[in-house]
XYZ file of C-alpha atoms in Angstrom:
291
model
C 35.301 -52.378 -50.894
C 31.494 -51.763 -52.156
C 30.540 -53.519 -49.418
C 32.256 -51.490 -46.924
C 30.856 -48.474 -48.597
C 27.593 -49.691 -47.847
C 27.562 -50.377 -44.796
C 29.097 -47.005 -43.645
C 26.248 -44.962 -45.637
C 23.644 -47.125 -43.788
C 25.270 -46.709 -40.602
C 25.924 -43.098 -40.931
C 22.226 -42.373 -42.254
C 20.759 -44.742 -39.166
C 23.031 -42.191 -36.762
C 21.522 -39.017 -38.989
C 17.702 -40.586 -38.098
C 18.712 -41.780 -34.890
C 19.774 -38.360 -33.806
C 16.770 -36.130 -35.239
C 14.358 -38.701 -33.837
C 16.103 -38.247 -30.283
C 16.206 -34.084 -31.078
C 12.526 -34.755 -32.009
C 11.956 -36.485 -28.890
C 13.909 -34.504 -26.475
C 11.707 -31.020 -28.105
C 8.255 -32.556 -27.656
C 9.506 -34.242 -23.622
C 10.202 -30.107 -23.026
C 7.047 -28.982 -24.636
C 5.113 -31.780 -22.528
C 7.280 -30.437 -19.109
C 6.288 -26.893 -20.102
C 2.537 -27.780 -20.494
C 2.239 -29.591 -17.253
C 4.186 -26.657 -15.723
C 1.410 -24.125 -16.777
C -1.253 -23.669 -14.041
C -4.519 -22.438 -15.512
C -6.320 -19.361 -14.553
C -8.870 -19.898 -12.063
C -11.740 -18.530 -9.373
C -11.555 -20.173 -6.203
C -13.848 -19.396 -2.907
C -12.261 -18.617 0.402
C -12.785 -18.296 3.958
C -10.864 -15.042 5.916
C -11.150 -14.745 9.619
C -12.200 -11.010 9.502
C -13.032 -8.698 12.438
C -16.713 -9.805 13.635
C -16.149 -13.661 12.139
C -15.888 -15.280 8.567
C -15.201 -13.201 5.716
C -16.484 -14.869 2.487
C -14.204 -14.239 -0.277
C -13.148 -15.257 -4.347
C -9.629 -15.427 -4.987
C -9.269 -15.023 -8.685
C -5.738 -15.500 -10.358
C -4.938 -15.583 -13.710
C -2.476 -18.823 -16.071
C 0.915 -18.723 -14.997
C 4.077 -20.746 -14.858
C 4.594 -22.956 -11.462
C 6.690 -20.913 -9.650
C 5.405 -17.997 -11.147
C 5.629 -14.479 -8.858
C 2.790 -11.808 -9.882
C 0.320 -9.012 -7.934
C -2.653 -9.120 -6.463
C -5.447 -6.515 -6.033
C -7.789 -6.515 -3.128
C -11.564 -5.274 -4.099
C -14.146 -3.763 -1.860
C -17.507 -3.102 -2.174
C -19.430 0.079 -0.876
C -22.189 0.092 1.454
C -25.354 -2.087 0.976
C -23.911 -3.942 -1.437
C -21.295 -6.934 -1.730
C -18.361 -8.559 -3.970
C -20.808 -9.172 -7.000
C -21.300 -5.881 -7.857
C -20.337 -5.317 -11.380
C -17.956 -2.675 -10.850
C -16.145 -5.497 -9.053
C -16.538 -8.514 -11.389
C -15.518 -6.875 -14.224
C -12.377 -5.549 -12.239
C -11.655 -8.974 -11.467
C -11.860 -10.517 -15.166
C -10.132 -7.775 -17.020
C -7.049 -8.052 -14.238
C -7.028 -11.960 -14.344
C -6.975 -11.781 -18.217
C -3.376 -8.842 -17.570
C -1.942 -11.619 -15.871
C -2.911 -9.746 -12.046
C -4.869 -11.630 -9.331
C -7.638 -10.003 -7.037
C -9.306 -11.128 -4.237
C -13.093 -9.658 -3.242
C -14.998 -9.846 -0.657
C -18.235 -9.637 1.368
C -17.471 -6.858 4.416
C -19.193 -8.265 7.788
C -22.597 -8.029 7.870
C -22.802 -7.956 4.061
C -23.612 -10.329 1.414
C -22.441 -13.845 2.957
C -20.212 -12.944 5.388
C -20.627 -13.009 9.021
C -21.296 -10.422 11.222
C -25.136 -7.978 11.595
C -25.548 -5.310 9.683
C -26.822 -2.951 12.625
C -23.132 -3.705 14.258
C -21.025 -2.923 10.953
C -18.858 0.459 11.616
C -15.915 1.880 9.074
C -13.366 0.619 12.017
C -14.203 -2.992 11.469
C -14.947 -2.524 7.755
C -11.109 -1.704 7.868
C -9.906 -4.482 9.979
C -11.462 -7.185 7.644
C -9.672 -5.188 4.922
C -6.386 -5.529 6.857
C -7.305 -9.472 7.754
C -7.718 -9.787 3.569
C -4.401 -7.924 3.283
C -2.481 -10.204 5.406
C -4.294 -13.109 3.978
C -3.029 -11.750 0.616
C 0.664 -10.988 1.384
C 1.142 -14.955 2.716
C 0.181 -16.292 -0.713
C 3.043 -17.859 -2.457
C 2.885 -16.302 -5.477
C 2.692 -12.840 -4.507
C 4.929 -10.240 -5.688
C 2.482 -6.865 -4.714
C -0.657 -5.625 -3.289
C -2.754 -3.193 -4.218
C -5.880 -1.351 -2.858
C -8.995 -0.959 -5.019
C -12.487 0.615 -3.116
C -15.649 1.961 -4.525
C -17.664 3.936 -2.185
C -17.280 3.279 1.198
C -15.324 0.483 0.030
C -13.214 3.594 -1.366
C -13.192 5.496 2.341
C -11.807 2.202 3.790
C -9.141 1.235 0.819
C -7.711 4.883 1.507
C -7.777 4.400 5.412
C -5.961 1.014 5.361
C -3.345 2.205 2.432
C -2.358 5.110 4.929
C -2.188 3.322 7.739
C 0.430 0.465 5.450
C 2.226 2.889 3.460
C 4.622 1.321 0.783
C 2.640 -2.074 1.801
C 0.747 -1.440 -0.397
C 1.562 -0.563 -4.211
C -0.985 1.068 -5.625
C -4.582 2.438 -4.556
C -7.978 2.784 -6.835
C -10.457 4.169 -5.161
C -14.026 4.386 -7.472
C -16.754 7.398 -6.058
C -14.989 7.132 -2.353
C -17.745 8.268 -0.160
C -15.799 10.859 2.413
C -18.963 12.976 2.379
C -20.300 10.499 4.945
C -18.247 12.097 7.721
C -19.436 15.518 7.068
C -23.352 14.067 7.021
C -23.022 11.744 9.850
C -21.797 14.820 11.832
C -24.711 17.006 10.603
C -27.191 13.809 11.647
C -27.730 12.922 8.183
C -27.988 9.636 6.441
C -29.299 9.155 2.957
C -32.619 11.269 3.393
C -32.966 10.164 6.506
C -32.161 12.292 9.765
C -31.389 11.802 13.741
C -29.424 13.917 16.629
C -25.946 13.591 16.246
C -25.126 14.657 20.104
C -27.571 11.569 21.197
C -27.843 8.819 18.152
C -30.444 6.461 18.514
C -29.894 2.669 18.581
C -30.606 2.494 14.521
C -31.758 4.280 11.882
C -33.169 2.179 8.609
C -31.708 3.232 5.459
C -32.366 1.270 2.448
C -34.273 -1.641 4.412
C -31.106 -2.200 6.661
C -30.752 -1.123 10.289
C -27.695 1.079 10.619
C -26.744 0.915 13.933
C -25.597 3.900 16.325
C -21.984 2.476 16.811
C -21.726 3.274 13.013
C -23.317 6.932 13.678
C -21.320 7.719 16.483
C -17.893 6.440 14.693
C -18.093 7.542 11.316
C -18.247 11.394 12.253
C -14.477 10.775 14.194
C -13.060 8.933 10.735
C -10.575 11.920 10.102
C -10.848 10.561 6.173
C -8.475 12.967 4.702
C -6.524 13.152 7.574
C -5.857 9.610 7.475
C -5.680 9.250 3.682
C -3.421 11.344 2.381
C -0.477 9.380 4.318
C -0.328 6.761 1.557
C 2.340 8.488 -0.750
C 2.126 5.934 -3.626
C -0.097 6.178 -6.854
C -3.821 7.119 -6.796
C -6.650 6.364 -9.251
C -9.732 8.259 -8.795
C -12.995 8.161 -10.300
C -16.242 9.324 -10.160
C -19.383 10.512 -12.370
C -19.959 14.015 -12.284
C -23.877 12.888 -11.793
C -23.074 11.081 -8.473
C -26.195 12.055 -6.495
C -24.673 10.161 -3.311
C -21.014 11.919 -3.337
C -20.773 15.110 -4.340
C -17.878 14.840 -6.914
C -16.173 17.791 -4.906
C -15.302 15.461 -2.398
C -13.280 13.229 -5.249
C -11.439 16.491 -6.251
C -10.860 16.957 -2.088
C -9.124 13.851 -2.633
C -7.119 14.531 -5.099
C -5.604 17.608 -4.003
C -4.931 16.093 -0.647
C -3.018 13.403 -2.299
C 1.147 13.620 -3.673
C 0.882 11.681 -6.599
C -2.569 10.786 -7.700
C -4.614 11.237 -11.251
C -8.573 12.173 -10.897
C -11.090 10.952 -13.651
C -14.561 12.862 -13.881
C -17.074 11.054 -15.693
C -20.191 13.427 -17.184
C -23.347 12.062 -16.855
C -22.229 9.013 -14.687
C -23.801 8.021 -11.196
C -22.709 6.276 -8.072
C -22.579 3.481 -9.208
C -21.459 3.216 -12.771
C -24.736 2.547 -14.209
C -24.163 3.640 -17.470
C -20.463 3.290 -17.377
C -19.506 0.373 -15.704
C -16.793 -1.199 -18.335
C -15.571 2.425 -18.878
C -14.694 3.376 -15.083
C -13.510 -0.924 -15.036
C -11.138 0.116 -18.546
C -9.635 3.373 -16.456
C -8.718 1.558 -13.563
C -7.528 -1.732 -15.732
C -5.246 0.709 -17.412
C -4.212 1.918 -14.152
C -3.623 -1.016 -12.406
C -1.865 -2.768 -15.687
C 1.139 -1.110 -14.560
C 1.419 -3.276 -11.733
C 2.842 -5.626 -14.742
């Protein structure tokens, strides 16, 4: 009878072991699953077929789950300038770290994209945008896009989100430069000066040839016009010391706009000199809500 005792304690205690080894087990197999099931954040170059030829571009999206469903943010630079402006970057890595992607890119004729200079106009500038946005909306893993534009990047962000409509989600625009209609029409360029009823061929403005297809568009943009179709959210931000935009044009916006939220900065410039992770934090906040 001892015996038999035994022999059911050891069997019953080999059945207790055997079954929190296999719960052990079967715990650490769904641990391993959910590991390998994480995809880690990442920056990745691409190529965009844009208006005038190859857009260069960083898609930048942040750890999920494989399967995993979650926005994106297009970027734009402003004129003279390109996707590594640190306006931009920081964008980028504070929305990647909220668990938003972004793509940025070079415009044509900027940075490394195709395209001349003396050819870029505000037209194409917004058909590259719209070749990024439909880049963007046959990604997998997208759930929403939204617009972000500083500058002229900001003129173009606000032409292409009223020309989508509820495309597009949300739209940050960062010192948007609509005063270039008004000084284009006057024959005015950044100091510089030419007849507006006969442009020449270029005019050089910070060491770049600005050619007269630009001059002889830009003054028939309609900005606000055009704009204040998008009936969705609006961010908008500028420094009160902007000696390119005259912040009045930022408050022009705003008015213009349904449902938008203006941010004057004192004692900030153009391009966020002195404020750069401020404006970023304001438009992170913004754009969080995406979440």
């Amino acid at each position: 009878m001892k015996v038999s005792k035994f022999i059911l304690v050891v069997a019953l205690t080999a059945a207790f072991f055997g079954c929190k080894n296999q719960k052990k087990e079967t715990t650490e197999n769904k641990e391993a699953v959910n590991q390998s099931a994480m995809i880690k954040a990442k920056s990745e170059n691409v190529e965009i077929e844009g208006a005038v030829g190859t857009l260069k571009a960083v898609l930048q999206t942040p750890a999920m789950e494989e399967g995993q469903k979650y926005p994106i943010v297009i970027l734009m630079h402003g004129i003279f300038s390109n996707k590594e402006t640190p306006l931009v970057t920081h964008l980028a890595d504070g929305l990647q770290k909220k668990g938003i992607a972004s793509i940025r890119f070079d415009f044509n004729g900027h940075g490394e994209s195709d395209g001349k200079f003396i050819d870029m106009t505000v037209p194409l500038e917004v058909e590259d945008a719209k070749a990024v946005f439909n880049y963007a909306n046959q990604l997998d893993f997208v759930s929403g896009i939204s617009l972000m534009g500083h500058s002229q990047g900001g003129v173009v962000a606000s032409l292409l989100a009223g020309e989508l409509g509820d495309q597009v989600t949300r739209l940050a625009l960062f010192a948007p430069a609509a005063v270039m209609e008004d000084l284009i029409e006057e024959g005015k360029m950044m100091g510089k000066t030419f007849d507006p009823q006969n442009p020449p061929e270029y005019i050089e403005v910070n060491n770049e040839k600005v050619g007269r297809a630009y001059l002889e568009s830009t003054s028939k943009l309609d900005i606000y016009e055009r704009a204040e179709k998008f009936q969705g959210p609006v961010l908008i931000v500028q420094g009160k010391a902007d000696q390119v935009v005259p912040y009045q044009y930022a408050e022009t916006y705003d008015e213009r706009y349904q449902n938008s939220e203006l941010h004057l900065l004192e004692d900030v410039d153009h391009v966020f000199t002195n404020a750069t992770e401020k404006a970023a934090g304001i438009g992170l906040e913004f754009l969080a809500k995406l979440k």
